[in-house]
Coordinates of C-alpha atoms in Angstrom, one line a residue:
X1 CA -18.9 -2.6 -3.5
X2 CA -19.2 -6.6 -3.3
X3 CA -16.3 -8.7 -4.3
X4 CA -16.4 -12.8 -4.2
X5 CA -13.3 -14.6 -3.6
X6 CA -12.9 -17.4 -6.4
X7 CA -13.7 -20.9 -5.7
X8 CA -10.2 -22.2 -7.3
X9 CA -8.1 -20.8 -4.1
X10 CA -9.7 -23.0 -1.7
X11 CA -10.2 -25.8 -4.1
X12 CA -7.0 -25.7 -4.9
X13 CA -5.6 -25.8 -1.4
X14 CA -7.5 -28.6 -0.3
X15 CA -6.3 -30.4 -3.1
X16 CA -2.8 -29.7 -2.7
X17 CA -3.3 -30.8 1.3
X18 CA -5.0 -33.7 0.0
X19 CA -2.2 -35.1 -3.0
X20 CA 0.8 -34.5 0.7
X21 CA 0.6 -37.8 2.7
X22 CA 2.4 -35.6 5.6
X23 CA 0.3 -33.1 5.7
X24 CA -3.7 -34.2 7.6
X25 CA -6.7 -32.5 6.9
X26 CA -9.0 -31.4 9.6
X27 CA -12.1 -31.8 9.4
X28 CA -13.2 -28.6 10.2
X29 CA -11.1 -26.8 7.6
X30 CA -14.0 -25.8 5.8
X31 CA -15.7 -24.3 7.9
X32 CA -13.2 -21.9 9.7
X33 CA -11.7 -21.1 6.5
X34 CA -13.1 -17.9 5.4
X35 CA -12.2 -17.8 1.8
X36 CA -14.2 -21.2 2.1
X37 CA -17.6 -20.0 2.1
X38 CA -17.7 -17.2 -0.1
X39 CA -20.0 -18.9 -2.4
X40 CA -21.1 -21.8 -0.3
X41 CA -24.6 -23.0 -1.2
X42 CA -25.7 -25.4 1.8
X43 CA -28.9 -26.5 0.2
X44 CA -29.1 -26.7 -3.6
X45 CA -32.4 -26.5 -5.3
X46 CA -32.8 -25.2 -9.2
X47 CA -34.7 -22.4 -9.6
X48 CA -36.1 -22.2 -13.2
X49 CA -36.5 -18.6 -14.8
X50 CA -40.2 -19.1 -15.5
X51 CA -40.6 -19.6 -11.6
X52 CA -40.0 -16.0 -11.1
X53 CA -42.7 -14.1 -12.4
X54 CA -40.6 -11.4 -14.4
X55 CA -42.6 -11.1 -17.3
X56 CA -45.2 -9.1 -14.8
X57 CA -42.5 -6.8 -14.3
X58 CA -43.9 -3.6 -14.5
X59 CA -41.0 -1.3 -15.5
X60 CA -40.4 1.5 -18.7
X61 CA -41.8 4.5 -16.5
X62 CA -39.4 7.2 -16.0
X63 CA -38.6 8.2 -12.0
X64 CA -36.4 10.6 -10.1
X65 CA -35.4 9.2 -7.3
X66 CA -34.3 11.1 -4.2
X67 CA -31.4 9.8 -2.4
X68 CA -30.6 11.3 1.5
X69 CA -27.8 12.4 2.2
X70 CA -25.4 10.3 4.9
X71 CA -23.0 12.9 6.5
X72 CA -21.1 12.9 2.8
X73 CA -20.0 9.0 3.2
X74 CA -23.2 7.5 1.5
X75 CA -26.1 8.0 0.0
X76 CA -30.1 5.8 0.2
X77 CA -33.1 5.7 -1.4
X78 CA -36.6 4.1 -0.2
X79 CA -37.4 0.6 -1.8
X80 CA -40.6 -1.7 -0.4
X81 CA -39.7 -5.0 0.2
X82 CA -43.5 -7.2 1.1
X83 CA -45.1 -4.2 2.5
X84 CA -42.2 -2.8 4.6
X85 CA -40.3 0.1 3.5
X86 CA -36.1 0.6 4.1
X87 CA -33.3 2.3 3.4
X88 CA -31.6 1.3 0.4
X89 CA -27.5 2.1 -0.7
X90 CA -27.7 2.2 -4.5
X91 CA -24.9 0.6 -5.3
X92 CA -23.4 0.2 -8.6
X93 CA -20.4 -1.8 -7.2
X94 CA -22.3 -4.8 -6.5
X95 CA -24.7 -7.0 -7.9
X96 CA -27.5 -8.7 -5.6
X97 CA -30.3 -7.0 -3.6
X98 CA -29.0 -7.6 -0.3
X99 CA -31.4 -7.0 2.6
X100 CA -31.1 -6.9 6.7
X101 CA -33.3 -9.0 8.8
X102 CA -34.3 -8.2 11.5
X103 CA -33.1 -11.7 13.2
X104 CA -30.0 -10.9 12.0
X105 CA -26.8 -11.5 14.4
X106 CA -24.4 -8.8 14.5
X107 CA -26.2 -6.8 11.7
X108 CA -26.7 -3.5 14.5
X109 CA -28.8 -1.2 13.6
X110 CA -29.3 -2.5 10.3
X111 CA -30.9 -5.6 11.6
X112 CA -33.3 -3.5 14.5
X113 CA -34.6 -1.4 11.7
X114 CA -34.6 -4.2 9.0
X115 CA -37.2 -6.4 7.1
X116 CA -39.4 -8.5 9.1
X117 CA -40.5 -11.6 6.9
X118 CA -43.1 -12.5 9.0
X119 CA -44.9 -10.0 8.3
X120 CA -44.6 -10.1 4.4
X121 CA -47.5 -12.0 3.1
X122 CA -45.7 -12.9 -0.4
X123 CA -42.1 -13.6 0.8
X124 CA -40.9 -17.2 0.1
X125 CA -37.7 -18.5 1.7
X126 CA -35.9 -20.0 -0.7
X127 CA -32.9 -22.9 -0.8
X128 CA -29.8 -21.3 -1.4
X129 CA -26.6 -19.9 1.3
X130 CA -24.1 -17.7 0.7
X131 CA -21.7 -15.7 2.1
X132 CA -21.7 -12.2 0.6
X133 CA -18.2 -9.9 1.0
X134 CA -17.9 -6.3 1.0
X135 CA -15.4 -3.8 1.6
X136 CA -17.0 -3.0 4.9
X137 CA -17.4 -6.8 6.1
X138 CA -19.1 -10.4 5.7
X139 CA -22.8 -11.2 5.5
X140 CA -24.0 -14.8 5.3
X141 CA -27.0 -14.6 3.3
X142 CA -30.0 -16.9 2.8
X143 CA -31.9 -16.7 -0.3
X144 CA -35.5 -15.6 -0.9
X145 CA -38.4 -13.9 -2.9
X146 CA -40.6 -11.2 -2.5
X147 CA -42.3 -8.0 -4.1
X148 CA -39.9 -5.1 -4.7
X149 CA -41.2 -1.7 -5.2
X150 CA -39.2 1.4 -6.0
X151 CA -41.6 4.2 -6.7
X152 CA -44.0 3.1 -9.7
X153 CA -41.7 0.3 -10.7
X154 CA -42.0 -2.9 -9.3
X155 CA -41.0 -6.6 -9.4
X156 CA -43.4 -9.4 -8.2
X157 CA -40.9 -11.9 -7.1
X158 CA -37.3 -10.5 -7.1
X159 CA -34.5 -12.6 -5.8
X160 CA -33.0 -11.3 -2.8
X161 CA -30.3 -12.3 0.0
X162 CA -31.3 -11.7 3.4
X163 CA -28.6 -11.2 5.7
X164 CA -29.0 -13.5 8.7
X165 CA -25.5 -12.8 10.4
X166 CA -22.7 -10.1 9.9
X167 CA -19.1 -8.8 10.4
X168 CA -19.6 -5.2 9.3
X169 CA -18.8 -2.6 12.1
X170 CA -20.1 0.0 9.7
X171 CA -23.6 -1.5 10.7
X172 CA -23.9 -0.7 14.6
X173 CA -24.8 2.6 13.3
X174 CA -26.2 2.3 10.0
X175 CA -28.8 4.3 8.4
X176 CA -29.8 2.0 5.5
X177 CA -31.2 -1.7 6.0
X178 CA -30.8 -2.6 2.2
X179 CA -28.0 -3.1 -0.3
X180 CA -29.4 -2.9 -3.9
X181 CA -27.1 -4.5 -6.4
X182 CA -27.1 -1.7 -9.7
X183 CA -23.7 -3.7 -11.5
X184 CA -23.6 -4.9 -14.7
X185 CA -26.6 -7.8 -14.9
X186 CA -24.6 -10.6 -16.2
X187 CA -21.6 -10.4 -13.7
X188 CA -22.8 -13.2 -11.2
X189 CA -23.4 -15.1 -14.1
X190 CA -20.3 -15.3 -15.7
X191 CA -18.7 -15.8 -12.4
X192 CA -20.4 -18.7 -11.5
X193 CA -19.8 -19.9 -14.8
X194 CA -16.2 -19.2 -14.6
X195 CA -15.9 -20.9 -11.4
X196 CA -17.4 -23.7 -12.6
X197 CA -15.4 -24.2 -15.4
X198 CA -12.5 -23.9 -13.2
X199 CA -14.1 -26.8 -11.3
X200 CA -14.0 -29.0 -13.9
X201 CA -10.3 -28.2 -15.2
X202 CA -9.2 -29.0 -12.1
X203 CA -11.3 -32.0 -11.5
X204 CA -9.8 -33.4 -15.2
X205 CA -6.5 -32.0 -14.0
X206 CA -6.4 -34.7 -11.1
X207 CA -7.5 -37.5 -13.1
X208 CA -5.7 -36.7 -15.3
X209 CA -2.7 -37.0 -12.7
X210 CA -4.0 -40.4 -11.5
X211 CA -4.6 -39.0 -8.1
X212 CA -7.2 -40.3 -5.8
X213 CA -10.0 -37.6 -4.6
X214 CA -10.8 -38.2 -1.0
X215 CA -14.8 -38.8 -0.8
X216 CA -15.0 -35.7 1.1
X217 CA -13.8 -33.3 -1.2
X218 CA -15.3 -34.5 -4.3
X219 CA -18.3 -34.4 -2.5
X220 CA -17.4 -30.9 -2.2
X221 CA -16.0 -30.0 -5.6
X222 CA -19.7 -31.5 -6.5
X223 CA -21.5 -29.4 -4.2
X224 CA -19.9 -26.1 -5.7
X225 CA -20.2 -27.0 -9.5
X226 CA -24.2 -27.6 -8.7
X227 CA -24.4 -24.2 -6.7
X228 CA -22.9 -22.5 -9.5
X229 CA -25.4 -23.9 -12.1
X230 CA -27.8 -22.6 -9.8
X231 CA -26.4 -19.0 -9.7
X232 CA -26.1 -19.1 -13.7
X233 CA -29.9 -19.2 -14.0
X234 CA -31.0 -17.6 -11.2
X235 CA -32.0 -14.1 -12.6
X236 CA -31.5 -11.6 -9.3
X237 CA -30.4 -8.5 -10.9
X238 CA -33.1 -5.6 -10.3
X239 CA -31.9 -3.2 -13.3
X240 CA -32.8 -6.7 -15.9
X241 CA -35.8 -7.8 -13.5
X242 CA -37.1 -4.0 -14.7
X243 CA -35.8 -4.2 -18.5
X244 CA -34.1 -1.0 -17.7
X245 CA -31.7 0.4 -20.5
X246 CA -30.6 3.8 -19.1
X247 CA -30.5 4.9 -15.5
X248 CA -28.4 8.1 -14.2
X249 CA -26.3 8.8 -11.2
X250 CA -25.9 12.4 -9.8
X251 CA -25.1 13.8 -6.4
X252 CA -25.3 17.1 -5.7
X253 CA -21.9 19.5 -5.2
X254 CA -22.7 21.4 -2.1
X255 CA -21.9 19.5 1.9
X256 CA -24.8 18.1 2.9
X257 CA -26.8 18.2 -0.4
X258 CA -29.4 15.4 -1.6
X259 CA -28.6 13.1 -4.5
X260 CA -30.7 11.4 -7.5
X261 CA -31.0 8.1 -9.4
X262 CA -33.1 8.4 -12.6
X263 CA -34.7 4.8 -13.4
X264 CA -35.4 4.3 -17.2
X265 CA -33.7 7.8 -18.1
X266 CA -33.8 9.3 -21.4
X267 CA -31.0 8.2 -24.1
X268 CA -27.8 10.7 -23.6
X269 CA -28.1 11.5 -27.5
X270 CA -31.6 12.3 -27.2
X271 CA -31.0 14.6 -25.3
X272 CA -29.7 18.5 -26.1
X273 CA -27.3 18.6 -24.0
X274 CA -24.1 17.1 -25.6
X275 CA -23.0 14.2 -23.7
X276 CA -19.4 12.2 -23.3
X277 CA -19.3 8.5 -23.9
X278 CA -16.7 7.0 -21.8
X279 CA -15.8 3.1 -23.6
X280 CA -16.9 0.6 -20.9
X281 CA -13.9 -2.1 -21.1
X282 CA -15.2 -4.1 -18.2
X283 CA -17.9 -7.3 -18.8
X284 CA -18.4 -7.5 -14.7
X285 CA -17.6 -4.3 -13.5
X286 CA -18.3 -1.2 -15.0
X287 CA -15.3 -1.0 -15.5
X288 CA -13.0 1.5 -17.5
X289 CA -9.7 2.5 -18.9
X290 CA -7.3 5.0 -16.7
X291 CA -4.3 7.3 -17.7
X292 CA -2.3 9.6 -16.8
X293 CA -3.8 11.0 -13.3
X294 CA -2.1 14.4 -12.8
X295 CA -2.5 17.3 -10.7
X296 CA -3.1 20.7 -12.7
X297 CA -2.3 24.0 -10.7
X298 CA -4.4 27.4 -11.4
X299 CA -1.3 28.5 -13.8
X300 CA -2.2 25.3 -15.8
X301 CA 1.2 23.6 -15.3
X302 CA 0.8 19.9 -14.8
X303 CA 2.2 17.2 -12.4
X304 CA 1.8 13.7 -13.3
X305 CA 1.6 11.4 -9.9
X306 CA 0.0 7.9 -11.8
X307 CA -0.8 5.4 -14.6
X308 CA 1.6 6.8 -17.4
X309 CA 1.1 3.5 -18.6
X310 CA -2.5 2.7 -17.7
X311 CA -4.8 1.4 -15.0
X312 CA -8.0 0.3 -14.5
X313 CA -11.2 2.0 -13.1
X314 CA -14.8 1.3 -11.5
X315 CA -17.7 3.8 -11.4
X316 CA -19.0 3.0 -8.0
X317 CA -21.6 4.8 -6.1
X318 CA -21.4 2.1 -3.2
X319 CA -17.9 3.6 -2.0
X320 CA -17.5 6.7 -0.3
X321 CA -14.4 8.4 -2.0
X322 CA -11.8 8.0 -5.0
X323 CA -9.8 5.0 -4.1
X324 CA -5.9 4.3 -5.4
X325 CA -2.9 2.8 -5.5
X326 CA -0.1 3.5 -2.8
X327 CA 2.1 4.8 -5.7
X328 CA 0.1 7.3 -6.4
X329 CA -1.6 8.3 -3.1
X330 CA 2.0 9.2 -1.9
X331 CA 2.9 10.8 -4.8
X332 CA 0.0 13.1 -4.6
X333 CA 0.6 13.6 -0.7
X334 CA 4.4 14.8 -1.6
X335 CA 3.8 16.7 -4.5
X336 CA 1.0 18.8 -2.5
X337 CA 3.5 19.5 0.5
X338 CA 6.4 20.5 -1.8
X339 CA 3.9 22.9 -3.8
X340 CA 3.1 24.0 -0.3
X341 CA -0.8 23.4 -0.5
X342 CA -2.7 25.4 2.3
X343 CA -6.5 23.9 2.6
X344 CA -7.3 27.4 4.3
X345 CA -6.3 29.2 0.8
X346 CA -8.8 27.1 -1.2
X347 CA -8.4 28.5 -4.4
X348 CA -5.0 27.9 -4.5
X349 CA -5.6 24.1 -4.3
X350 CA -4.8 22.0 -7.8
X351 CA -7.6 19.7 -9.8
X352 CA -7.0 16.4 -10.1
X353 CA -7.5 15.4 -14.0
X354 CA -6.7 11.9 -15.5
X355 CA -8.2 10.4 -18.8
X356 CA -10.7 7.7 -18.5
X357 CA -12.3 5.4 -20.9
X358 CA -10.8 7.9 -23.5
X359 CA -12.0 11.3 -21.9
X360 CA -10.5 13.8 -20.2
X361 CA -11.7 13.8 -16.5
X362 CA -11.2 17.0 -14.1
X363 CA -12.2 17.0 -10.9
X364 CA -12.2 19.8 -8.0
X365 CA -10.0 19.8 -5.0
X366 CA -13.0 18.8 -2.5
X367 CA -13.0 15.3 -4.4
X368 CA -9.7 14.1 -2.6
X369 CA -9.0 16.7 -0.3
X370 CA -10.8 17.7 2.7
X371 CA -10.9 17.0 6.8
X372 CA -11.0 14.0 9.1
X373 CA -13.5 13.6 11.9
X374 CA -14.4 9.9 14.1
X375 CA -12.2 7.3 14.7
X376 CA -11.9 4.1 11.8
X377 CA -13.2 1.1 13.3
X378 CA -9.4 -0.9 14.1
X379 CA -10.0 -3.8 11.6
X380 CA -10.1 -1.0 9.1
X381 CA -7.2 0.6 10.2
X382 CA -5.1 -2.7 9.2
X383 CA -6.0 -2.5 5.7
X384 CA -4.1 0.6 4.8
X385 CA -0.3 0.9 4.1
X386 CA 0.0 4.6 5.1
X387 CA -1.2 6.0 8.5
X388 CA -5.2 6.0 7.6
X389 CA -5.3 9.5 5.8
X390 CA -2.2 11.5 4.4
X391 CA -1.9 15.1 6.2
X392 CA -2.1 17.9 3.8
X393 CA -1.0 20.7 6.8
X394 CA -4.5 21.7 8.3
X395 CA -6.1 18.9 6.4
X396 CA -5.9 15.4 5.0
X397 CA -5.9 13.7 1.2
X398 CA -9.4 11.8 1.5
X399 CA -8.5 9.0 -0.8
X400 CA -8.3 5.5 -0.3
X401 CA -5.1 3.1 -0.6
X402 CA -6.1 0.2 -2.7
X403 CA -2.8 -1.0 -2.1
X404 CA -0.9 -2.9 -5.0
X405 CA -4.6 -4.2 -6.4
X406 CA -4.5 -5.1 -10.0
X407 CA -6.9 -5.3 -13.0
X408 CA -6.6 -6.9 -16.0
X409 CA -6.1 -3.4 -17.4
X410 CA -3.2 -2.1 -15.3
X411 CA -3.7 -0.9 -11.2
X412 CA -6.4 -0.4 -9.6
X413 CA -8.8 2.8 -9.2
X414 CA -12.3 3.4 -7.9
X415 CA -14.1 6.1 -8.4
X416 CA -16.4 6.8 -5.9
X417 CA -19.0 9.2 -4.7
X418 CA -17.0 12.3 -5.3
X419 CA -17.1 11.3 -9.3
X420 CA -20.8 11.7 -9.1
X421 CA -20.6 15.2 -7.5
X422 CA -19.4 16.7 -10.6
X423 CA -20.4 14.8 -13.4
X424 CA -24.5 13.7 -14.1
X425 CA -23.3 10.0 -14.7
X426 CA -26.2 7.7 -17.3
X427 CA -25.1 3.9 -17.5
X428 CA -26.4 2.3 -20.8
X429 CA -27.4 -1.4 -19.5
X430 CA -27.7 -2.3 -23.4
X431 CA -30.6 -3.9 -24.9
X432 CA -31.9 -7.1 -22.7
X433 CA -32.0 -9.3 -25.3
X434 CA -28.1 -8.3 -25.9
X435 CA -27.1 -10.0 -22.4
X436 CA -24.5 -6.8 -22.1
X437 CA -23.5 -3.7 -20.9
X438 CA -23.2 -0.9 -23.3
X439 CA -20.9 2.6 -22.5
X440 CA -21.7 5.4 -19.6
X441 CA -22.2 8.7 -20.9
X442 CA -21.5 11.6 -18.8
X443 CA -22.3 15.2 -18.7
X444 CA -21.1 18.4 -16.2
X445 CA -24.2 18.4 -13.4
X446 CA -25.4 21.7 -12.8
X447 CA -26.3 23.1 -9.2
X448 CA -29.9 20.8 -8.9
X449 CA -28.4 18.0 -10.3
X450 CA -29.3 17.8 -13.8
X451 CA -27.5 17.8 -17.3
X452 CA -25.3 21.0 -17.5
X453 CA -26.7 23.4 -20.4
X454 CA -24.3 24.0 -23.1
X455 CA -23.9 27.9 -22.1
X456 CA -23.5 26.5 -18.6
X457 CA -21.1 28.2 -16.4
X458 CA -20.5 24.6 -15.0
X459 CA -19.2 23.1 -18.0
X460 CA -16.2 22.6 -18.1
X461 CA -14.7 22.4 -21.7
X462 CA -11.9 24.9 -21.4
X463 CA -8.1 24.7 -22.2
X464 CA -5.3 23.9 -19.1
X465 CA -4.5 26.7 -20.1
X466 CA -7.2 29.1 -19.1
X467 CA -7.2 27.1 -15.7
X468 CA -8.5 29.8 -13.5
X469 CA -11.3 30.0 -14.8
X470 CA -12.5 26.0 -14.0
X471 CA -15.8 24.9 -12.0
X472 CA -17.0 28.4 -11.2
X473 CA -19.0 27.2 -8.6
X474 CA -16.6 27.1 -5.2
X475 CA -17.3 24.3 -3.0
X476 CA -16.4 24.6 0.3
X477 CA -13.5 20.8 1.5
X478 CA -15.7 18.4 3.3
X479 CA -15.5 16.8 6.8
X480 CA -15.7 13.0 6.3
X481 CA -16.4 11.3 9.8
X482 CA -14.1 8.1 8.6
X483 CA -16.0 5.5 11.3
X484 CA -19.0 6.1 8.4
X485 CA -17.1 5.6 5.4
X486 CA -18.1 2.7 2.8
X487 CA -14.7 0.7 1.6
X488 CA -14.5 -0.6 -1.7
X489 CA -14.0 -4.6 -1.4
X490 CA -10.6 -4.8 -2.7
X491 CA -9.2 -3.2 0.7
X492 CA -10.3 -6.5 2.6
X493 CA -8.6 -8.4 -0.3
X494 CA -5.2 -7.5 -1.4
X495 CA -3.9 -10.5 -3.4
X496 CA -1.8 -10.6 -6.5
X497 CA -4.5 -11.8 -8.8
X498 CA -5.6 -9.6 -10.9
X499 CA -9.5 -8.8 -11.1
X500 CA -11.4 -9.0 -14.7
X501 CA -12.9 -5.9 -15.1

């Protein structure tokens, strides 16, 4: 998952430094400041829509994507960037197509294995700088062009980022070279927007004031509004590059199985199997309502540990397990040892079951319990309030603390990869001339990954009540190695401001 820190912090920090006589500004502030160059666009240079070549887009054919499997903590597919073929994480957490050059500094085994653009014959370097963040680390990015292939779809000159330097331990051994960006099309968009906008509030704020601007920081404040003009047209999502209105997440249940992305699915109510809409609340994000996450033992009693009063919730194959709050994780962690869980008694374990965007959501105990293997890279390590993973007796809870994190719709949670093990997961992109996401429709997977038949033994429709007789099909708890794991962004970034979903 990506996350960009908002232009107004460090705006609004110089600006403060700037309005104190006692207080000097180095010169250098900017650039050893990290939340400086989050968006930082060194070179600005409009790129017009009609320079991109979108409208030879070939896209409306239906594929099945394989994914390979990453030891449980990710999943890739193959895309063709100029020619050369990588390793992509399908990420529906971020935005951009991010890719690893193979000049890179610090980019590991991402950057040995990466894209060469020498010997791409229709890449184009482009103007534009930035400094990506993910959960995992930093990249600085330079932009570019170049002819993306995914199966029979393709786009003649998609925007990408390549990665020329990086602070991501998780790459020293990576298996992927690519990040693909499958997040709501519009989100860099309206962020740029927004920050812009704040720009100029704040800009008016200060003349308003009758302060003076130093030179240097006007330049600056400048600089930004002009980089974001240029992220509001520049069109680099893949999903509206391909005019794709449906496209479906599902990984299979077993350890060690494969997983699939379907491009330009089938509509869920086209289909015969009934599907679930889940109401999309998030413009950004896919983002969702949360409530009442509980624990639900075989007898069908019920133990709520979170959100009585609501949180909110991201669908996000780009992080490797369900991610919460402190409150809860503990809660969880106490309530298993006081019902004395044993992970070598399996089927004695509780579900975990919450609503979410107005469904009921039950998923088995090898989506947050399970066994820890490797050692977490020490930056990572930092970012957690409790002592990495919780110890369930002969296991440990495999959920991540997003610490106090906040959404506009109450804490928040990310549901990661385990999510997609269960449920065959379709996100409605909405019509393109709409500009907006529509709802995700779900549906029980069955064993090869496809839409559970209605006389499924899979689906899951049944009362609390008859509890036992949940998710016939017994998976076994899985062994996460945790130096592999993929981190949802909001670990690096624990603030108190909310995030618009």
């Amino acid at each position: 998952m990506l996350f960009r820190v908002h232009l107004d912090r460090w705006v609004l920090f110089l600006l403060l430094a700037s309005l104190r006589p006692e207080v000097a500004v180095s010169r250098d502030f900017y650039e050893t400041d990290s939340t400086a160059s989050c968006v930082d666009l060194l070179q600005v240079g409009l790129q017009m829509r009609g320079q991109l070549g979108l409208a030879d887009a070939k896209a409306g054919d239906l594929f099945v994507q394989e994914l390979a499997n990453q030891d449980d903590a990710s999943y890739t597919g193959t895309i063709s960037i100029g020619g050369q073929q990588l390793q992509a994480i399908l990420d529906t957490g971020s935005f951009e197509l991010v890719v690893f050059s193979t000049g890179c500094r610090g980019c590991g085994a991402a950057g040995k294995t990466g894209f060469n653009e020498s010997l791409s014959r229709t890449f184009k370097n482009g103007n534009l700088m930035q400094q990506l963040s993910y959960g995992s680390g930093d990249t600085l990015c330079t932009d570019a062009t170049d002819v993306l292939t995914i199966g029979p779809l393709s786009v003649p000159k998609q925007p990408l980022w390549l990665v020329r330097e990086a602070d991501m331990a998780i790459l020293g051994e990576a298996d992927f070279q690519a990040i693909l960006g499958l997040g709501p099309p519009a989100a860099v968009k309206q962020q740029a927007k927004m920050d812009r906008e704040q720009l100029q509030k704040m800009e008016d704020k200060l003349k308003g004031w009758g302060a003076i601007v130093p030179a240097r920081l006007k330049s600056r404040i400048e600089a930004k509004m002009r980089a974001d003009t240029v992220l509001e047209n520049l069109d680099d999502s893949v999903p509206a590059n391909l005019q794709m209105r449906y496209m479906s997440v599902c990984f299979g249940a077993e350890t060690g199985s494969k997983g699939y992305l379907v491009w330009n699915d089938k509509a869920p109510t086209s289909r015969p199997e009934p599907f679930r809409r889940l109401s999309v609340v998030g413009a950004v994000t896919w983002g969702l309502s949360l409530k009442n996450v509980r624990l639900v033992q075989r007898d069908g009693s019920s133990h709520t540990v979170g959100c009585p009063q609501g949180c909110g919730a991201i669908l996000d194959t780009g992080t490797s397990l369900v991610s919460g709050p402190t409150t809860t994780i503990s809660a969880i962690g106490k309530l298993l040892e006081g019902m004395g869980a044993n992970c070598a008694q399996q089927e004695t374990l509780p579900y975990l079951e919450f609503e979410l965007g107005g469904e009921t959501i039950t998923l088995p105990p090898d989506a947050y319990i399970g066994f820890v293997t490797g050692i977490m890279p020490a930056p990572w390590r930092l970012l957690f309030k409790q002592k990495p993973f919780i110890k369930v007796q002969q296991c440990e809870l495999l959920m991540m603390d997003t610490g106090e994190s906040k959404t506009d719709a109450g804490d928040l949670w990310i549901m990661g990869l385990p999510f997609f093990r269960k449920y065959y997961t379709t996100f409605d992109f909405g019509e393109p001339s709409a500009g907006h996401i529509e709802d995700i429709w779900i549906r029980e997977a069955d064993p090869d990954c496809n839409p559970a038949a209605e006389n499924s033994s899979v689906f899951n429709s049944i009362a609390a009540k008859n509890y036992s007789k949940f998710h016939h099909v017994n998976v076994s708890l899985r062994q996460i190695d945790q130096s592999k794991l993929r981190l949802p962004a909001w670990m690096a970034n624990r603030t108190a401001t909310p995030l618009s979903l």
